[in-house]
């Protein structure tokens, strides 16, 4: 399960304690530390690089809004900001600094959890995009299987089957097939065309694993995969090259 590192910043001890309690109640949040001022918080953010900051706005010396604006100018990935404040007139300004949410005091655990879940969703979407943008090299790809990113050797793949929003990756040597939430088209773009070919709207095959071919079918051992109408021309070109 994804766990987000976080800090809480508030100059009011009772408010800070409440956010700390809520963080401990939330399984996907890990509290690094708490701060009672934004100046100390800035140093901690630079050193610890938390995923999310629960940030009060009205604080002496440096306000939470000023801290959020300063963070925009910092190099590297920015933490997600969830503002916690007793004043609702900062909402528009909060969204200008890309705050994920704006919790108006006093807020309930349900409201806190909803905001935290929004941060978690954004974090996971960003990670998914990062991994899916890793181009396949000559040896392996990464695919998300359940709650893990699994490294799959290209040489182990026999064929890939589309199951609506998922793909089922069939591996050789009786290895268990792997199910991943990605479209067949998206996966096709990440596979080297020298090793894999789309032969049907529901199938990609490993060229190295083809054991026999017929006019309209490919065989991978005992598995027969029909070549779809729109893929027949490319399939014919490939076969002609092989048979020359």
PDB file of C-alpha atoms in Angstrom, residues 7-232:
ATOM      1  CA  UNK A   7       4.150  17.060   8.152  1.00  0.00           C
ATOM      2  CA  UNK A   8       1.623  19.218   9.979  1.00  0.00           C
ATOM      3  CA  UNK A   9       2.178  22.928  10.537  1.00  0.00           C
ATOM      4  CA  UNK A  10       0.055  25.071  12.899  1.00  0.00           C
ATOM      5  CA  UNK A  11       0.808  27.624  15.616  1.00  0.00           C
ATOM      6  CA  UNK A  12      -2.233  26.569  17.659  1.00  0.00           C
ATOM      7  CA  UNK A  13      -1.299  23.562  19.868  1.00  0.00           C
ATOM      8  CA  UNK A  14      -4.822  22.096  20.002  1.00  0.00           C
ATOM      9  CA  UNK A  15      -5.304  22.367  16.239  1.00  0.00           C
ATOM     10  CA  UNK A  16      -1.882  20.834  15.626  1.00  0.00           C
ATOM     11  CA  UNK A  17      -2.649  17.966  17.991  1.00  0.00           C
ATOM     12  CA  UNK A  18      -5.934  17.263  16.190  1.00  0.00           C
ATOM     13  CA  UNK A  19      -4.247  17.009  12.786  1.00  0.00           C
ATOM     14  CA  UNK A  20      -1.570  14.785  14.325  1.00  0.00           C
ATOM     15  CA  UNK A  21      -4.289  12.495  15.713  1.00  0.00           C
ATOM     16  CA  UNK A  22      -6.065  12.358  12.355  1.00  0.00           C
ATOM     17  CA  UNK A  23      -2.804  11.476  10.589  1.00  0.00           C
ATOM     18  CA  UNK A  24      -2.177   8.583  12.986  1.00  0.00           C
ATOM     19  CA  UNK A  25      -5.710   7.331  12.305  1.00  0.00           C
ATOM     20  CA  UNK A  26      -5.093   7.221   8.548  1.00  0.00           C
ATOM     21  CA  UNK A  27      -3.305   4.057   7.329  1.00  0.00           C
ATOM     22  CA  UNK A  28      -1.734   5.615   4.224  1.00  0.00           C
ATOM     23  CA  UNK A  29      -0.241   8.624   6.064  1.00  0.00           C
ATOM     24  CA  UNK A  30       3.085   8.630   7.919  1.00  0.00           C
ATOM     25  CA  UNK A  31       3.850  11.628  10.125  1.00  0.00           C
ATOM     26  CA  UNK A  32       7.443  12.883   9.875  1.00  0.00           C
ATOM     27  CA  UNK A  33       7.043  15.685  12.388  1.00  0.00           C
ATOM     28  CA  UNK A  34       4.914  18.649  13.424  1.00  0.00           C
ATOM     29  CA  UNK A  35       5.900  22.342  13.398  1.00  0.00           C
ATOM     30  CA  UNK A  36       4.428  25.363  15.143  1.00  0.00           C
ATOM     31  CA  UNK A  37       5.782  27.856  12.604  1.00  0.00           C
ATOM     32  CA  UNK A  38       6.276  28.089   8.841  1.00  0.00           C
ATOM     33  CA  UNK A  39       9.968  29.046   9.011  1.00  0.00           C
ATOM     34  CA  UNK A  40      10.965  25.757  10.651  1.00  0.00           C
ATOM     35  CA  UNK A  41       8.580  23.935   8.323  1.00  0.00           C
ATOM     36  CA  UNK A  42      10.397  25.249   5.252  1.00  0.00           C
ATOM     37  CA  UNK A  43      13.699  23.763   6.450  1.00  0.00           C
ATOM     38  CA  UNK A  44      12.075  20.423   7.193  1.00  0.00           C
ATOM     39  CA  UNK A  45      10.363  20.341   3.790  1.00  0.00           C
ATOM     40  CA  UNK A  46      13.696  20.953   2.042  1.00  0.00           C
ATOM     41  CA  UNK A  47      15.426  18.196   4.030  1.00  0.00           C
ATOM     42  CA  UNK A  48      12.718  15.539   4.339  1.00  0.00           C
ATOM     43  CA  UNK A  49      10.825  16.148   1.071  1.00  0.00           C
ATOM     44  CA  UNK A  50       7.393  15.097   2.399  1.00  0.00           C
ATOM     45  CA  UNK A  51       4.634  14.080   0.022  1.00  0.00           C
ATOM     46  CA  UNK A  52       2.012  16.265   1.711  1.00  0.00           C
ATOM     47  CA  UNK A  53       1.939  19.236   4.081  1.00  0.00           C
ATOM     48  CA  UNK A  54      -1.102  20.015   6.238  1.00  0.00           C
ATOM     49  CA  UNK A  55      -0.607  23.742   6.538  1.00  0.00           C
ATOM     50  CA  UNK A  56      -2.289  26.413   8.651  1.00  0.00           C
ATOM     51  CA  UNK A  57      -2.460  29.847   7.005  1.00  0.00           C
ATOM     52  CA  UNK A  58      -2.536  32.466   9.791  1.00  0.00           C
ATOM     53  CA  UNK A  59       0.844  32.206  11.521  1.00  0.00           C
ATOM     54  CA  UNK A  60       3.296  34.865  12.723  1.00  0.00           C
ATOM     55  CA  UNK A  61       6.439  35.902  10.802  1.00  0.00           C
ATOM     56  CA  UNK A  62       5.725  33.707   7.774  1.00  0.00           C
ATOM     57  CA  UNK A  63       2.179  32.697   6.918  1.00  0.00           C
ATOM     58  CA  UNK A  64       1.216  29.364   5.459  1.00  0.00           C
ATOM     59  CA  UNK A  65       0.207  31.056   2.210  1.00  0.00           C
ATOM     60  CA  UNK A  66       3.593  32.768   1.958  1.00  0.00           C
ATOM     61  CA  UNK A  67       5.315  29.433   2.582  1.00  0.00           C
ATOM     62  CA  UNK A  68       3.256  27.781  -0.169  1.00  0.00           C
ATOM     63  CA  UNK A  69       4.255  30.529  -2.615  1.00  0.00           C
ATOM     64  CA  UNK A  70       7.932  30.170  -1.687  1.00  0.00           C
ATOM     65  CA  UNK A  71       7.757  26.434  -2.292  1.00  0.00           C
ATOM     66  CA  UNK A  72       6.598  27.083  -5.859  1.00  0.00           C
ATOM     67  CA  UNK A  73      10.053  28.543  -6.582  1.00  0.00           C
ATOM     68  CA  UNK A  74      11.970  25.595  -5.149  1.00  0.00           C
ATOM     69  CA  UNK A  75      13.618  23.049  -7.501  1.00  0.00           C
ATOM     70  CA  UNK A  76      12.461  19.454  -7.514  1.00  0.00           C
ATOM     71  CA  UNK A  77       9.078  17.881  -6.812  1.00  0.00           C
ATOM     72  CA  UNK A  78       6.689  19.891  -4.662  1.00  0.00           C
ATOM     73  CA  UNK A  79       4.731  18.468  -1.731  1.00  0.00           C
ATOM     74  CA  UNK A  80       0.964  18.507  -2.024  1.00  0.00           C
ATOM     75  CA  UNK A  81      -0.559  21.223   0.156  1.00  0.00           C
ATOM     76  CA  UNK A  82      -3.733  20.836   2.207  1.00  0.00           C
ATOM     77  CA  UNK A  83      -4.592  24.104   3.958  1.00  0.00           C
ATOM     78  CA  UNK A  84      -6.159  23.992   7.427  1.00  0.00           C
ATOM     79  CA  UNK A  85      -7.548  27.349   8.473  1.00  0.00           C
ATOM     80  CA  UNK A  86     -10.325  29.091  10.368  1.00  0.00           C
ATOM     81  CA  UNK A  87     -10.812  31.675   7.605  1.00  0.00           C
ATOM     82  CA  UNK A  88     -12.685  30.910   4.408  1.00  0.00           C
ATOM     83  CA  UNK A  89     -11.597  34.017   2.471  1.00  0.00           C
ATOM     84  CA  UNK A  90      -8.248  32.395   1.576  1.00  0.00           C
ATOM     85  CA  UNK A  91      -9.826  29.680  -0.569  1.00  0.00           C
ATOM     86  CA  UNK A  92      -9.263  31.289  -3.975  1.00  0.00           C
ATOM     87  CA  UNK A  93      -5.682  32.232  -3.137  1.00  0.00           C
ATOM     88  CA  UNK A  94      -5.139  28.680  -1.932  1.00  0.00           C
ATOM     89  CA  UNK A  95      -5.995  27.235  -5.301  1.00  0.00           C
ATOM     90  CA  UNK A  96      -3.635  29.678  -6.972  1.00  0.00           C
ATOM     91  CA  UNK A  97      -0.742  27.915  -5.252  1.00  0.00           C
ATOM     92  CA  UNK A  98      -2.108  24.537  -6.377  1.00  0.00           C
ATOM     93  CA  UNK A  99      -3.416  23.474  -2.988  1.00  0.00           C
ATOM     94  CA  UNK A 100      -5.128  20.101  -3.216  1.00  0.00           C
ATOM     95  CA  UNK A 101      -7.769  20.986  -0.652  1.00  0.00           C
ATOM     96  CA  UNK A 102      -8.837  23.612   1.859  1.00  0.00           C
ATOM     97  CA  UNK A 103     -10.103  22.408   5.242  1.00  0.00           C
ATOM     98  CA  UNK A 104     -12.077  24.973   7.197  1.00  0.00           C
ATOM     99  CA  UNK A 105     -11.725  24.687  10.983  1.00  0.00           C
ATOM    100  CA  UNK A 106     -13.269  23.019  12.833  1.00  0.00           C
ATOM    101  CA  UNK A 107     -13.210  20.078  10.413  1.00  0.00           C
ATOM    102  CA  UNK A 108     -14.145  16.455  11.043  1.00  0.00           C
ATOM    103  CA  UNK A 109     -12.084  13.337  10.445  1.00  0.00           C
ATOM    104  CA  UNK A 110     -14.354  12.541   7.495  1.00  0.00           C
ATOM    105  CA  UNK A 111     -13.395  15.851   5.859  1.00  0.00           C
ATOM    106  CA  UNK A 112      -9.724  15.254   6.661  1.00  0.00           C
ATOM    107  CA  UNK A 113      -9.855  11.744   5.212  1.00  0.00           C
ATOM    108  CA  UNK A 114     -11.557  12.984   2.052  1.00  0.00           C
ATOM    109  CA  UNK A 115      -8.800  15.555   1.496  1.00  0.00           C
ATOM    110  CA  UNK A 116      -6.074  13.017   2.244  1.00  0.00           C
ATOM    111  CA  UNK A 117      -7.627  10.510  -0.158  1.00  0.00           C
ATOM    112  CA  UNK A 118      -7.564  13.163  -2.863  1.00  0.00           C
ATOM    113  CA  UNK A 119      -3.830  13.623  -2.265  1.00  0.00           C
ATOM    114  CA  UNK A 120      -3.308   9.851  -2.393  1.00  0.00           C
ATOM    115  CA  UNK A 121      -5.145   9.598  -5.707  1.00  0.00           C
ATOM    116  CA  UNK A 122      -3.056  12.373  -7.266  1.00  0.00           C
ATOM    117  CA  UNK A 123       0.134  10.771  -5.956  1.00  0.00           C
ATOM    118  CA  UNK A 124      -0.725   7.354  -7.398  1.00  0.00           C
ATOM    119  CA  UNK A 125      -1.771   8.812 -10.746  1.00  0.00           C
ATOM    120  CA  UNK A 126       1.553  10.638 -10.987  1.00  0.00           C
ATOM    121  CA  UNK A 127       3.455   7.453 -10.157  1.00  0.00           C
ATOM    122  CA  UNK A 128       1.450   5.447 -12.670  1.00  0.00           C
ATOM    123  CA  UNK A 129       2.248   7.921 -15.404  1.00  0.00           C
ATOM    124  CA  UNK A 130       5.921   7.913 -14.482  1.00  0.00           C
ATOM    125  CA  UNK A 131       6.181   4.139 -14.665  1.00  0.00           C
ATOM    126  CA  UNK A 132       4.072   3.804 -17.786  1.00  0.00           C
ATOM    127  CA  UNK A 133       6.262   6.352 -19.530  1.00  0.00           C
ATOM    128  CA  UNK A 134       9.323   4.165 -19.038  1.00  0.00           C
ATOM    129  CA  UNK A 135       9.954   2.880 -22.535  1.00  0.00           C
ATOM    130  CA  UNK A 136      10.584  -0.827 -22.838  1.00  0.00           C
ATOM    131  CA  UNK A 137      14.210  -1.616 -23.548  1.00  0.00           C
ATOM    132  CA  UNK A 138      15.575  -4.847 -24.996  1.00  0.00           C
ATOM    133  CA  UNK A 139      15.217  -6.740 -21.736  1.00  0.00           C
ATOM    134  CA  UNK A 140      12.233  -5.831 -19.555  1.00  0.00           C
ATOM    135  CA  UNK A 141       9.213  -3.658 -18.805  1.00  0.00           C
ATOM    136  CA  UNK A 142       7.481  -2.690 -15.579  1.00  0.00           C
ATOM    137  CA  UNK A 143       3.736  -3.277 -15.158  1.00  0.00           C
ATOM    138  CA  UNK A 144       1.548  -2.622 -12.145  1.00  0.00           C
ATOM    139  CA  UNK A 145       0.131  -5.917 -10.884  1.00  0.00           C
ATOM    140  CA  UNK A 146      -2.241  -5.527  -7.929  1.00  0.00           C
ATOM    141  CA  UNK A 147      -0.290  -3.260  -5.538  1.00  0.00           C
ATOM    142  CA  UNK A 148       3.215  -3.775  -6.924  1.00  0.00           C
ATOM    143  CA  UNK A 149       5.238  -2.718  -9.936  1.00  0.00           C
ATOM    144  CA  UNK A 150       6.495  -5.992 -11.393  1.00  0.00           C
ATOM    145  CA  UNK A 151       9.545  -6.278 -13.626  1.00  0.00           C
ATOM    146  CA  UNK A 152       8.794  -8.591 -16.557  1.00  0.00           C
ATOM    147  CA  UNK A 153      11.500  -9.930 -18.849  1.00  0.00           C
ATOM    148  CA  UNK A 154      10.451  -9.546 -22.474  1.00  0.00           C
ATOM    149  CA  UNK A 155      11.884 -12.965 -23.273  1.00  0.00           C
ATOM    150  CA  UNK A 156       9.348 -14.543 -20.882  1.00  0.00           C
ATOM    151  CA  UNK A 157       6.288 -13.080 -22.621  1.00  0.00           C
ATOM    152  CA  UNK A 158       4.422 -15.379 -25.024  1.00  0.00           C
ATOM    153  CA  UNK A 159       1.414 -13.217 -25.824  1.00  0.00           C
ATOM    154  CA  UNK A 160      -0.721 -10.473 -24.301  1.00  0.00           C
ATOM    155  CA  UNK A 161      -4.489 -10.515 -24.192  1.00  0.00           C
ATOM    156  CA  UNK A 162      -6.865  -7.575 -23.784  1.00  0.00           C
ATOM    157  CA  UNK A 163      -9.590  -7.867 -21.121  1.00  0.00           C
ATOM    158  CA  UNK A 164     -11.522  -4.576 -21.324  1.00  0.00           C
ATOM    159  CA  UNK A 165      -9.458  -2.071 -19.286  1.00  0.00           C
ATOM    160  CA  UNK A 166      -6.871  -4.704 -18.344  1.00  0.00           C
ATOM    161  CA  UNK A 167      -4.263  -6.788 -20.110  1.00  0.00           C
ATOM    162  CA  UNK A 168      -3.373 -10.373 -19.310  1.00  0.00           C
ATOM    163  CA  UNK A 169       0.290 -11.147 -19.901  1.00  0.00           C
ATOM    164  CA  UNK A 170       0.833 -14.838 -20.634  1.00  0.00           C
ATOM    165  CA  UNK A 171       4.319 -16.054 -19.716  1.00  0.00           C
ATOM    166  CA  UNK A 172       6.230 -19.163 -20.738  1.00  0.00           C
ATOM    167  CA  UNK A 173       7.347 -22.075 -18.559  1.00  0.00           C
ATOM    168  CA  UNK A 174       3.918 -22.347 -16.939  1.00  0.00           C
ATOM    169  CA  UNK A 175       4.387 -19.093 -15.045  1.00  0.00           C
ATOM    170  CA  UNK A 176       1.175 -17.552 -13.788  1.00  0.00           C
ATOM    171  CA  UNK A 177      -0.341 -14.981 -16.164  1.00  0.00           C
ATOM    172  CA  UNK A 178      -0.217 -11.415 -14.872  1.00  0.00           C
ATOM    173  CA  UNK A 179      -3.164  -9.005 -14.895  1.00  0.00           C
ATOM    174  CA  UNK A 180      -2.435  -5.269 -15.181  1.00  0.00           C
ATOM    175  CA  UNK A 181      -4.650  -2.178 -15.425  1.00  0.00           C
ATOM    176  CA  UNK A 182      -3.451  -0.730 -18.758  1.00  0.00           C
ATOM    177  CA  UNK A 183      -4.927  -0.714 -22.245  1.00  0.00           C
ATOM    178  CA  UNK A 184      -3.532  -2.985 -24.955  1.00  0.00           C
ATOM    179  CA  UNK A 185      -2.852   0.058 -27.136  1.00  0.00           C
ATOM    180  CA  UNK A 186      -0.860   1.798 -24.382  1.00  0.00           C
ATOM    181  CA  UNK A 187       1.183  -1.335 -23.766  1.00  0.00           C
ATOM    182  CA  UNK A 188       1.750  -1.854 -27.495  1.00  0.00           C
ATOM    183  CA  UNK A 189       3.392   1.577 -27.680  1.00  0.00           C
ATOM    184  CA  UNK A 190       5.878   0.565 -24.989  1.00  0.00           C
ATOM    185  CA  UNK A 191       6.935  -2.733 -26.548  1.00  0.00           C
ATOM    186  CA  UNK A 192       9.713  -2.943 -29.164  1.00  0.00           C
ATOM    187  CA  UNK A 193       8.139  -3.552 -32.590  1.00  0.00           C
ATOM    188  CA  UNK A 194      11.102  -5.750 -33.485  1.00  0.00           C
ATOM    189  CA  UNK A 195       9.966  -8.278 -30.884  1.00  0.00           C
ATOM    190  CA  UNK A 196       6.163  -7.896 -30.605  1.00  0.00           C
ATOM    191  CA  UNK A 197       3.293  -7.528 -33.059  1.00  0.00           C
ATOM    192  CA  UNK A 198      -0.360  -6.590 -32.688  1.00  0.00           C
ATOM    193  CA  UNK A 199      -2.285  -9.216 -34.690  1.00  0.00           C
ATOM    194  CA  UNK A 200      -5.810  -8.680 -33.370  1.00  0.00           C
ATOM    195  CA  UNK A 201      -7.690  -5.980 -31.483  1.00  0.00           C
ATOM    196  CA  UNK A 202      -7.364  -8.249 -28.442  1.00  0.00           C
ATOM    197  CA  UNK A 203      -3.897  -9.783 -28.896  1.00  0.00           C
ATOM    198  CA  UNK A 204      -0.217  -8.900 -29.107  1.00  0.00           C
ATOM    199  CA  UNK A 205       2.183 -11.778 -29.763  1.00  0.00           C
ATOM    200  CA  UNK A 206       5.884 -12.252 -29.130  1.00  0.00           C
ATOM    201  CA  UNK A 207       7.487 -12.926 -32.506  1.00  0.00           C
ATOM    202  CA  UNK A 208      10.110 -15.142 -30.885  1.00  0.00           C
ATOM    203  CA  UNK A 209       7.428 -17.417 -29.413  1.00  0.00           C
ATOM    204  CA  UNK A 210       5.556 -18.145 -32.659  1.00  0.00           C
ATOM    205  CA  UNK A 211       5.818 -21.872 -33.343  1.00  0.00           C
ATOM    206  CA  UNK A 212       3.700 -22.055 -36.526  1.00  0.00           C
ATOM    207  CA  UNK A 213       1.657 -19.879 -38.871  1.00  0.00           C
ATOM    208  CA  UNK A 214      -1.231 -20.464 -41.249  1.00  0.00           C
ATOM    209  CA  UNK A 215      -3.045 -18.159 -43.633  1.00  0.00           C
ATOM    210  CA  UNK A 216      -5.035 -16.384 -40.916  1.00  0.00           C
ATOM    211  CA  UNK A 217      -3.644 -17.685 -37.630  1.00  0.00           C
ATOM    212  CA  UNK A 218      -0.599 -17.709 -35.410  1.00  0.00           C
ATOM    213  CA  UNK A 219       0.272 -20.611 -33.141  1.00  0.00           C
ATOM    214  CA  UNK A 220       2.207 -20.337 -29.904  1.00  0.00           C
ATOM    215  CA  UNK A 221       2.583 -23.985 -28.955  1.00  0.00           C
ATOM    216  CA  UNK A 222      -1.021 -25.190 -28.674  1.00  0.00           C
ATOM    217  CA  UNK A 223      -2.551 -21.708 -28.518  1.00  0.00           C
ATOM    218  CA  UNK A 224      -4.101 -20.484 -31.770  1.00  0.00           C
ATOM    219  CA  UNK A 225      -4.583 -16.738 -32.227  1.00  0.00           C
ATOM    220  CA  UNK A 226      -6.603 -15.501 -35.206  1.00  0.00           C
ATOM    221  CA  UNK A 227      -5.185 -12.574 -37.164  1.00  0.00           C
ATOM    222  CA  UNK A 228      -7.730  -9.736 -37.243  1.00  0.00           C
ATOM    223  CA  UNK A 229      -8.853  -8.263 -40.553  1.00  0.00           C
ATOM    224  CA  UNK A 230      -7.155  -4.891 -40.042  1.00  0.00           C
ATOM    225  CA  UNK A 231      -3.860  -6.577 -39.147  1.00  0.00           C
ATOM    226  CA  UNK A 232      -3.684  -9.047 -42.047  1.00  0.00           C
TER     227      UNK A 232
END
